XYZ file of C-alpha atoms in Angstrom:
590
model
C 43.958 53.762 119.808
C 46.483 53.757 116.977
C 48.311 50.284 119.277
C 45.258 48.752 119.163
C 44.847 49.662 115.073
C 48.589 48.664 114.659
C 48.376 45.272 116.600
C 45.356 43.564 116.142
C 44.135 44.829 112.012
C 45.291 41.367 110.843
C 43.591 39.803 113.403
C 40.294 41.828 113.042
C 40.629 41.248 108.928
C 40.530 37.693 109.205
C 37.849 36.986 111.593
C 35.905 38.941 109.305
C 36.972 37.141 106.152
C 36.287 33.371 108.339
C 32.732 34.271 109.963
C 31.767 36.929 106.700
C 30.663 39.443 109.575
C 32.052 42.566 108.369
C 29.665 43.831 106.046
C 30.869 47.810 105.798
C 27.682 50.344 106.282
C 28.172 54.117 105.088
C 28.463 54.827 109.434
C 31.210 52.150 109.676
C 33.189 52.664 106.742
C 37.028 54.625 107.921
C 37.350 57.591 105.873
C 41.252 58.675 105.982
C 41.932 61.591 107.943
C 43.737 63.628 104.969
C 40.208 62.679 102.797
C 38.690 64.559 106.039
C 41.248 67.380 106.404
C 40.670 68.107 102.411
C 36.738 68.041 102.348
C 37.251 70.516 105.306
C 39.540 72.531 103.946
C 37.732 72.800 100.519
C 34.802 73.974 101.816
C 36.573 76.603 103.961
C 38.164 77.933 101.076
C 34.246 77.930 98.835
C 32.696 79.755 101.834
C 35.334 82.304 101.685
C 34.529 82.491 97.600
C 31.047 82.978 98.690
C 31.360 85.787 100.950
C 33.794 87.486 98.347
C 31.494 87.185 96.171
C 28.025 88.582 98.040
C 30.803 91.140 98.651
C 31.424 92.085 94.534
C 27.424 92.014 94.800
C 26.924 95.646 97.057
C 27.093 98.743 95.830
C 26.811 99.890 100.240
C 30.567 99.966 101.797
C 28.942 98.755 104.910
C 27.651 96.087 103.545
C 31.193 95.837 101.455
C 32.734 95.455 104.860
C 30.795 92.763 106.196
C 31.297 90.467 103.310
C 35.275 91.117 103.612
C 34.866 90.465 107.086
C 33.333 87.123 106.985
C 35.512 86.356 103.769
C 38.278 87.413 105.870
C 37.308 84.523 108.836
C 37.011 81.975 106.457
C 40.066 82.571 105.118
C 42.123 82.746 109.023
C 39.974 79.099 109.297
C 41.869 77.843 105.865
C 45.534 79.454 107.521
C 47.105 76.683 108.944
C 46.385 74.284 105.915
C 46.992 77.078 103.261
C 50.385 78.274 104.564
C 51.760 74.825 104.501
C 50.707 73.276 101.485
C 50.454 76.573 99.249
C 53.151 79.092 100.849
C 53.418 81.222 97.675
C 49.702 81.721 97.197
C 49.321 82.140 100.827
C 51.571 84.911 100.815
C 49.796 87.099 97.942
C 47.043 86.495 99.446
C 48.056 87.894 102.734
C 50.353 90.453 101.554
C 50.828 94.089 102.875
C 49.436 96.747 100.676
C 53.005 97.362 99.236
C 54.124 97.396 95.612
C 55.391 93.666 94.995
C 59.050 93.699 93.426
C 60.766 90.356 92.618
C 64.436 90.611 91.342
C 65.791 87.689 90.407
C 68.400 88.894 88.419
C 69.267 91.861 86.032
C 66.926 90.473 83.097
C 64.105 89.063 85.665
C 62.624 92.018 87.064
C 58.678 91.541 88.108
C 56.616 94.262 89.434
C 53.121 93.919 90.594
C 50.528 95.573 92.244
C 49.305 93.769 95.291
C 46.250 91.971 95.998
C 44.167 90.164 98.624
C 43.053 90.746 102.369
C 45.161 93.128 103.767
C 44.852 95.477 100.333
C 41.199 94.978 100.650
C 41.263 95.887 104.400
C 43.226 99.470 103.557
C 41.164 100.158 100.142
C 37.935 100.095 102.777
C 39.632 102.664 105.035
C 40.912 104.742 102.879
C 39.179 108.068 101.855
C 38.005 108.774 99.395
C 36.721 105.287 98.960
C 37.757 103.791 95.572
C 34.961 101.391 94.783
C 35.780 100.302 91.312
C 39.435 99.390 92.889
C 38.534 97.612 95.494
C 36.570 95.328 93.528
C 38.895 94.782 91.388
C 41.023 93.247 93.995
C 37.874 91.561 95.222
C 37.844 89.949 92.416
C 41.577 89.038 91.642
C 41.539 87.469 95.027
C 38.454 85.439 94.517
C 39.972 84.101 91.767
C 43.156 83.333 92.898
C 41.023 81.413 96.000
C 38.828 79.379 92.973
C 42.173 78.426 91.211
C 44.071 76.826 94.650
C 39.845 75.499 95.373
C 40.290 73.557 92.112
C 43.704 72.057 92.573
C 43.932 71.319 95.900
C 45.386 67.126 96.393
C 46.114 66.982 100.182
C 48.984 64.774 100.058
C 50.448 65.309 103.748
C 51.723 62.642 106.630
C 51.704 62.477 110.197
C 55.109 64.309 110.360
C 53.747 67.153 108.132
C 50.655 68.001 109.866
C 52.907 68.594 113.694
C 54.752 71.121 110.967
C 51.665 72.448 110.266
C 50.759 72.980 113.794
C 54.142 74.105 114.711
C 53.974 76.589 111.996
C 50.908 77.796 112.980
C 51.546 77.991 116.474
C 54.877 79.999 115.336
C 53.095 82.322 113.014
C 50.231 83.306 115.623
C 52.858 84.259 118.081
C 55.340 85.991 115.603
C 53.050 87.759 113.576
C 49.478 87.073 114.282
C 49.440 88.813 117.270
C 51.440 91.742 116.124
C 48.747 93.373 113.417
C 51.412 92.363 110.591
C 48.158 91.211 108.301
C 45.565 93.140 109.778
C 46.928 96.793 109.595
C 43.725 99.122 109.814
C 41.154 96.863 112.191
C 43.692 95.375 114.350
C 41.749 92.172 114.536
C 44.422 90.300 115.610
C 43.130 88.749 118.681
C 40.185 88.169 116.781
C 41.921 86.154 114.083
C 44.151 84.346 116.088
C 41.423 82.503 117.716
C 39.940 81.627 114.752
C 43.248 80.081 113.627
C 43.475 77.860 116.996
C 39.930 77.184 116.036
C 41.303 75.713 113.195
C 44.012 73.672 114.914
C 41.156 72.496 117.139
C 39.083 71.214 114.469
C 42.494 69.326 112.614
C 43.792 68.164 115.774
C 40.191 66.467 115.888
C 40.557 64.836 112.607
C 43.449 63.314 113.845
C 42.569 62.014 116.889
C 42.636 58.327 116.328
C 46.492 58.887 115.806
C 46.947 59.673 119.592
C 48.190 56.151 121.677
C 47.358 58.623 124.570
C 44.084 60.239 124.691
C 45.346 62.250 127.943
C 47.780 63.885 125.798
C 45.051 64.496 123.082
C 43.202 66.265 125.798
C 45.668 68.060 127.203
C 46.728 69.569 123.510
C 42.920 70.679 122.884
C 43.040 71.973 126.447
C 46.167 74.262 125.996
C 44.355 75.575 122.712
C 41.204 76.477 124.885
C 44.095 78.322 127.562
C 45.310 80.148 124.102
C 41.893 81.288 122.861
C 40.443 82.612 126.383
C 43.946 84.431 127.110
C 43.400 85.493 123.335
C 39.933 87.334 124.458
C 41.880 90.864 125.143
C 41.878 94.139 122.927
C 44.845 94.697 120.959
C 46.786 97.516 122.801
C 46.292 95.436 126.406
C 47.373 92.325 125.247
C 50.092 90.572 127.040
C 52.666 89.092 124.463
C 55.168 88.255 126.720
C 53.484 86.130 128.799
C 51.308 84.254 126.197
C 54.453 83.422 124.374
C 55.740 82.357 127.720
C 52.459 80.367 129.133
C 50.982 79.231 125.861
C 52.943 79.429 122.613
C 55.857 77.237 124.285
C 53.366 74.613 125.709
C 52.142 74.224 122.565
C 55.308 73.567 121.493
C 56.495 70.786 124.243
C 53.324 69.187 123.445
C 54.101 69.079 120.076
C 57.196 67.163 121.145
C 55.376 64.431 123.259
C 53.250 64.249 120.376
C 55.715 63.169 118.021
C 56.640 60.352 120.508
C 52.743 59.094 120.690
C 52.818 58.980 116.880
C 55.866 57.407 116.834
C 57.332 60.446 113.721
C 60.108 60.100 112.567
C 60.930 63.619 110.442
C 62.958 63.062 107.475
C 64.725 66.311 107.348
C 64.796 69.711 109.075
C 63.536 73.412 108.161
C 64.190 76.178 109.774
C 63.287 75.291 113.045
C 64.817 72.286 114.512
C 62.224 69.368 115.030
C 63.009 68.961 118.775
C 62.630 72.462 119.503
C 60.200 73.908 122.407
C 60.877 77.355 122.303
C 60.865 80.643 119.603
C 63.720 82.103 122.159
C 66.491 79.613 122.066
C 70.207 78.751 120.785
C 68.381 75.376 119.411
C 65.441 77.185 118.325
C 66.541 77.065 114.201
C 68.308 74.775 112.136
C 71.294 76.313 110.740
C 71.978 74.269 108.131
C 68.635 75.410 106.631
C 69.998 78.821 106.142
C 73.616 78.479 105.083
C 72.407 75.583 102.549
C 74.076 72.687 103.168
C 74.506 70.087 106.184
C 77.486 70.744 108.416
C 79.045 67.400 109.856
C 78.477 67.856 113.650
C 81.468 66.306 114.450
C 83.600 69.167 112.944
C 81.644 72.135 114.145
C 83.359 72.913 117.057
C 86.893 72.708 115.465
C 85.410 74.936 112.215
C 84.275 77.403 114.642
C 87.868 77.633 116.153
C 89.651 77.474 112.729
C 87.110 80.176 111.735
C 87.802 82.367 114.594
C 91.357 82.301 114.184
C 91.001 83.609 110.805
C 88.772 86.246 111.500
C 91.140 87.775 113.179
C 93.914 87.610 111.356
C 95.492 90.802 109.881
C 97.789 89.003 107.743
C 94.550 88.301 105.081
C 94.342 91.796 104.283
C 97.089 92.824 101.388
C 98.873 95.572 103.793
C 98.556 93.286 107.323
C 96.317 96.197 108.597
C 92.809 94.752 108.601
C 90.837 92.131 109.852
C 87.487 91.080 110.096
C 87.714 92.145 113.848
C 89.233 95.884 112.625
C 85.644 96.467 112.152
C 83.466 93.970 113.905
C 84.783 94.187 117.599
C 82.962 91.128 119.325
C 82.966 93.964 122.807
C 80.547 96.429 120.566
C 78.272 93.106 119.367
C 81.015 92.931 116.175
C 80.353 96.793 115.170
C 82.568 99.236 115.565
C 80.838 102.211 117.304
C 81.563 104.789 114.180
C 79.124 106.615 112.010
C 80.246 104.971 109.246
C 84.252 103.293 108.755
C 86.806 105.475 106.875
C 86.066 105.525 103.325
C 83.294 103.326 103.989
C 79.979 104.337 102.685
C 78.113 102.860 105.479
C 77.345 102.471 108.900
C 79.398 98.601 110.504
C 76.489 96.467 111.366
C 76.531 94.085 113.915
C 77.455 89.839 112.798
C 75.653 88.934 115.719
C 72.451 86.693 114.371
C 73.399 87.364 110.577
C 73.366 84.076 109.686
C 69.334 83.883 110.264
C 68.431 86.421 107.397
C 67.918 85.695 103.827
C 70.508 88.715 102.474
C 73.459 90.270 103.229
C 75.087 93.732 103.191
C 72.322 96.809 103.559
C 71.468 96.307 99.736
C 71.249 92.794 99.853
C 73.633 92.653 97.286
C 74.870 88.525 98.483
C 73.157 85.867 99.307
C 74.917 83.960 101.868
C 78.111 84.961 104.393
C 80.577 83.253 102.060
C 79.770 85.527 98.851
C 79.881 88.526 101.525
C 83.036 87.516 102.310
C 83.955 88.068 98.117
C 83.134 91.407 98.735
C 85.081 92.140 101.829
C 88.227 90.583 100.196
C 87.919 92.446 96.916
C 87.194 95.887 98.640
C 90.056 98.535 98.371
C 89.183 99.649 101.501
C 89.090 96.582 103.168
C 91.361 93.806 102.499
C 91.710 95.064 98.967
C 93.181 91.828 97.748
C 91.698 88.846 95.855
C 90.695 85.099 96.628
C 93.983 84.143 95.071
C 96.434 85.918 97.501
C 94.015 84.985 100.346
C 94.467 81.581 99.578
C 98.346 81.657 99.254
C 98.890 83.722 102.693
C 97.014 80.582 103.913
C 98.331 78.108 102.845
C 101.600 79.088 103.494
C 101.390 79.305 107.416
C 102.010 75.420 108.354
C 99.181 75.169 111.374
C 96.303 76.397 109.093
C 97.344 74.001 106.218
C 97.424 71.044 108.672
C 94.134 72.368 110.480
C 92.184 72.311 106.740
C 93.683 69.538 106.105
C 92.058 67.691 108.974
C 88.846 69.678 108.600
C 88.087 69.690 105.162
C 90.314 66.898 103.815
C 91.959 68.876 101.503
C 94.250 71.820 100.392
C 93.465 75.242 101.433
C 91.178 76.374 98.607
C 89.352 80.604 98.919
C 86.061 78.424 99.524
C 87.062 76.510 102.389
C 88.482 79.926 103.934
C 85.148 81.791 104.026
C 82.955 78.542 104.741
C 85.295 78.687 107.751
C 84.893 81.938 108.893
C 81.010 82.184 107.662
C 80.676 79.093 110.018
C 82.408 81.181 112.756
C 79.820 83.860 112.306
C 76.855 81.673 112.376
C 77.956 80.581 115.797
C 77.342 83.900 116.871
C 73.625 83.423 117.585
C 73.562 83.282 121.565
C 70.056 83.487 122.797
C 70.903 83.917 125.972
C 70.173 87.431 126.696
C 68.147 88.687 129.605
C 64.915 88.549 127.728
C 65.749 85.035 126.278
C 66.360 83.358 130.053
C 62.795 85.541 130.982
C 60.645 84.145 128.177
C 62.413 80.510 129.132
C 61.034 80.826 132.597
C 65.451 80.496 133.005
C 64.730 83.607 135.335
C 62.742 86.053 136.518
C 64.656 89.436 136.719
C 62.736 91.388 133.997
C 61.546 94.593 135.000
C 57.863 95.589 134.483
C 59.007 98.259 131.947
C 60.716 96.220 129.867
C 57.574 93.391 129.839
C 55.597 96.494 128.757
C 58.549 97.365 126.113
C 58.203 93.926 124.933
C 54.231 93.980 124.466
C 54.447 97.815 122.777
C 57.053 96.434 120.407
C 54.793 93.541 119.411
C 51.744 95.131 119.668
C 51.117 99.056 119.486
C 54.395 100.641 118.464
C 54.097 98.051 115.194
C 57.401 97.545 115.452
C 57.405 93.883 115.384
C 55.832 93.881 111.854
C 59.085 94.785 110.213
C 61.638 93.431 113.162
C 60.068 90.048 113.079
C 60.520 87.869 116.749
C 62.522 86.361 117.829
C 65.690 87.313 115.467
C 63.868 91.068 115.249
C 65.421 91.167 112.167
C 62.816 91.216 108.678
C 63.520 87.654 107.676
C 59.825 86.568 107.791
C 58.799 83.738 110.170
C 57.851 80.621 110.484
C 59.179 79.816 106.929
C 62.070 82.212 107.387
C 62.448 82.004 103.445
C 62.659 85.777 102.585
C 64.231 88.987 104.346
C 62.627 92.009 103.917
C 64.047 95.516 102.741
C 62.404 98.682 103.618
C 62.274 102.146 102.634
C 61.954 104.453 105.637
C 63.211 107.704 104.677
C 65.692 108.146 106.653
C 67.503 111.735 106.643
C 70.915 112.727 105.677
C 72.314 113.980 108.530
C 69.535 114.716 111.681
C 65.840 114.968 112.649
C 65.777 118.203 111.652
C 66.795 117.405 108.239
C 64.764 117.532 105.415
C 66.723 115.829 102.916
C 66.309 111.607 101.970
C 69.782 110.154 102.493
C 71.741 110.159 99.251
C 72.422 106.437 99.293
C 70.056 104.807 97.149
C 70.449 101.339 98.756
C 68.835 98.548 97.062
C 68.441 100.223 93.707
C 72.251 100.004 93.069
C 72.183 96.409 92.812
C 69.646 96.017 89.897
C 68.784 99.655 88.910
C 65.218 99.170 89.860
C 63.467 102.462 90.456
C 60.645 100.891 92.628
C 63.382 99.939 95.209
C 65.437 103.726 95.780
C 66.217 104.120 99.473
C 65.200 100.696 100.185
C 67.637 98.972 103.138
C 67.476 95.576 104.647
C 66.088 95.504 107.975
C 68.725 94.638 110.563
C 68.060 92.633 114.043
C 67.905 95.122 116.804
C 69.416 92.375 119.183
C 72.110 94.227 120.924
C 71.376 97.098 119.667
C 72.408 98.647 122.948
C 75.805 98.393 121.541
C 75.918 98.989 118.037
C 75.170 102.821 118.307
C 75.109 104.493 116.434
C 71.992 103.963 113.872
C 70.473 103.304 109.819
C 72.717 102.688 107.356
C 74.228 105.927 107.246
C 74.547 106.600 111.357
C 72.431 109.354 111.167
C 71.084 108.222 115.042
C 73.710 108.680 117.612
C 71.486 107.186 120.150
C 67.837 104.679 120.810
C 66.047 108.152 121.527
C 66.201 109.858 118.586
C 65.660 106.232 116.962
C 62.569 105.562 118.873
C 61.292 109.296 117.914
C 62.146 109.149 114.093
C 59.736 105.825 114.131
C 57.020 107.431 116.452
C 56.598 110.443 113.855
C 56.120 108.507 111.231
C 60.075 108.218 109.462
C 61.027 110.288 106.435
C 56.959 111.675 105.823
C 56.712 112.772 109.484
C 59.905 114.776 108.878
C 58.171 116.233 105.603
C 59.700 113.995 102.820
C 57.877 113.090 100.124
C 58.592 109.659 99.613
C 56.011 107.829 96.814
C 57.307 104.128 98.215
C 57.921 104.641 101.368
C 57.052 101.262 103.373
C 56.682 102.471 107.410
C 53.125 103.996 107.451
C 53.410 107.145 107.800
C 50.953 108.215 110.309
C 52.515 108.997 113.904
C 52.386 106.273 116.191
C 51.450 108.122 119.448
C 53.545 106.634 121.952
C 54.538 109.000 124.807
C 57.786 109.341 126.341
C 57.383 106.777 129.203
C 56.420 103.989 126.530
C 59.517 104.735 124.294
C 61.499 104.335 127.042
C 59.874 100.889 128.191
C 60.386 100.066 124.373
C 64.304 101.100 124.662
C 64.349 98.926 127.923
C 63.362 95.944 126.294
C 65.392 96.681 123.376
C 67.680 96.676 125.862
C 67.387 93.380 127.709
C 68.169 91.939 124.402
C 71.949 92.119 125.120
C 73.660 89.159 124.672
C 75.369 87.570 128.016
């Protein structure tokens, strides 16, 4: 269809001028597909108003209920075009019911109380029922709906509505289907075929952009395979094998579609534009995270020079210490000790650190090469400074010819920890057992740790905080922000009923909201980086998997006013924490 548009308009336009036989009637006339997609769109977003607002109209929680629920599927209808065009309001809107802090610095501290579906979803739940505060959140998010209803200007291309599917497509599999935004009803089967609903109706819109109408077809076809696997209950569900069957379909087709179309993307996000799978070593762009482009070219030299310097004692003051003293690459770069000596905390592991958003367990840098600062400056690390590090550099002969070549210049501190940061962010394998499973690469996984797999993403909840594919709390599929949590873990064991002394995130900006708040590590490889938390306190997956199914600090009896895991116990018997720690497991890096 779109050849035919393409080769003959010209034509077409002036046979109609010559024989004056084009007279447009109101069922002729083209209307755009955006001018579509936007009247569509709009009108999602005012029946979700409505509802929300029949809802501010009953007094009867029932009734309360069924307005937020068909709010709520208006609202999973507007996801895919939301998300894209209006990520920040999309994300307030479909934020846990969790105190919001934003530090941008010292002087730019913003606190704020949540608001939108998922608070609305809890405030029904919760006994006693607060009335007068759930409608006020009713209300705030009806609001914030008629304010993005007002503005909204659809501006998007053909290449930005395949991100918008892929994004979709991502966020169904890495969160949708998980509970993350639907905490209390665990509707998430539910909702995610309303979302492909969604797809379904955009991909219609933009049908006449398909040269192939097989291929249009087929794409509407996988999305009827997605929403009749989708027809399961929540505990049942099989993750794995959607992912496997349906998610990375989706994903090739995506791919063929960009041929038909004839896209050309002008830049990359986080996921590379040719990739066709969540569980891959070309899965994400990492020039997206380090923030700046990489000449391709040099990589594989970088990586080498990088290496080489990471293991070199001779950039520590004494010649004691490298980076390897403490990041052994045969424990998954930890170093198997409760915490180093005179360290405060626990070594974690530099595999997959460069796909988060922060870096220590406060958070305290934002990118590898200002971690490096810190390691340098330490007095119980290299305890030197950038100066000295550059000079022990420079003067060994093979490294000053090797930067030279590489970054066609002197050796400067910044060149020395791009080099080694870009050593680290090689360190990203994919290419565990699980990965070459959910590839279809092989088929060795046992049906323990499939189940593993499906309790992680599914009942145990723990895929709501350890985000897939990373497992780490950098949020998919924007992968913009990493998450810090406040667990309560104990000093010293399970039996402990004293909160850790470290205070974690609140020593970077003093902010009381954030005490005992910790990033949220990958647990890739965590087979080898025993033992756990930030202090150690876990010598083993076990007592890991036990703290979590008790409900963290509160199920140990600590009062904790922010604490982020819920704190209800989670249920699972021994046989399914074992098939969790056996998938945890197969994430071991080859």
């Amino acid at each position: 269809m779109k050849h035919i548009k393409k080769a003959h308009y010209g034509l077409v336009c002036l046979l109609c001028i010559v024989l004056g036989s084009c007279k447009k009637t109101e069922t002729q006339e083209a209307v755009e597909p955006i001018v579509t997609l936007e009247r569509s769109y709009v009108n999602t977003l005012g029946r979700c108003i409505e509802f929300l607002d029949s809802t501010l109209a009953r007094t009867n929680r029932d009734l309360m209920l069924k307005g937020y629920l068909n709010a709520r599927e208006q609202f999973k209808m507007a996801e895919p075009v939301l998300s894209y065009v209006d990520k920040g309001n999309y994300k307030s809107l479909n934020a846990p019911n969790i105190l919001s802090v934003e530090e941008e610095d010292a002087t730019d501290i913003k606190i704020n109380n949540p608001f939108g579906f998922q608070v609305m979803e809890e405030l029904l739940f919760e006994e006693p029922f607060d009335k007068v505060e759930f409608k006020k959140v009713v209300q705030q998010t009806r609001n914030r709906l008629e304010l993005i209803k007002q503005n909204t200007r659809l501006k998007l291309k053909p290449y930005h509505i395949l991100w918008l599917i892929r994004d979709e497509v991502a966020r169904i599999a890495l969160t949708g289907i998980t509970g993350f935004d639907s905490p209390v009803l665990e509707a998430s089967m539910k909702e995610s075929i309303i979302a492909y609903g969604s797809l379904k109706e955009l991909l219609n819109v933009y049908k006449d952009e398909f040269a192939s109408e097989g291929l249009y077809n087929e794409f509407q076809e996988a999305f009827d395979k997605a929403i009749v696997n989708l027809n399961s209950d929540f505990e049942s569900f099989d993750r794995f094998n959607f992912i496997k069957n349906h998610t990375h379909k989706q994903l090739e087709l995506l791919q063929r579609t960009k041929t038909d179309w004839e896209v050309e993307f002008p830049l990359e996000l986080a996921f590379n534009n040719d990739m066709t799978s969540l569980f891959s070593s070309s899965t994400f762009n990492m020039d997206y995270f380090s923030g700046y482009v990489e000449v391709d070219s040099l990589l594989s030299s970088k990586i080498s020079l990088g290496q080489r310097l990471f293991n070199d004692k001779r950039l520590s003051s004494d010649n004691s210490m490298s980076c390897a003293t403490c990041h052994d690459k045969n424990k998954a770069f930890t170093d198997g000790l409760k915490t180093f000596p005179k360290q405060l905390r626990n070594t974690p592991t530099l595999t997959y650190a460069a796909l988060q958003r922060s870096f220590f367990y406060d958070g305290r840098t934002g990118n590898l090469e200002g971690q490096i600062v810190d390691v340098v400056n330490n007095q119980h690390e290299f305890h030197t400074n950038l100066d000295d590090l550059k000079e022990v550099v420079s003067s060994d002969s093979v490294y000053a010819v090797q930067f030279s070549k590489l970054y066609g210049s002197e050796v400067s501190d910044h060149s020395i920890r791009n080099a080694i940061a870009v050593y680290i962010r090689s360190l990203n394998k994919f290419n565990s057992k699980f990965d070459n499973n959910i590839n279809g690469l092989e088929n060795t996984l046992s049906s323990h740790e499939v189940n593993g797999f499906n309790l992680f993403m599914g009942k145990a909840k723990c895929a709501t905080c350890h985000f897939a594919p990373v497992f780490n709390g950098t949020v998919p599929p924007n992968f913009k922000d990493t998450e810090f949590e406040l667990l309560g873990v104990p000093k010293d064991t399970l039996q402990e009923t004293l909160v850790d002394s470290d205070l974690g995130r609140y020593n970077v900006f003093n902010t009381i909201e954030k005490k005992y708040f910790f990033k949220t590590p990958t647990v890739r490889n965590s087979s080898k980086t025993a033992p756990y938390m930030h202090n150690g306190v876990f010598v083993n997956l076990e007592q890991l998997m036990e703290f979590y199914n008790d409900g963290g600090g509160a199920g140990l009896g600590l009062d904790l006013e922010y604490q982020t895991l819920p704190p209800d116990a989670l249920g699972l018997t021994e046989s399914e924490m074992k098939d969790i720690i056996s998938f945890m497991e197969s994430l071991e890096d080859s």
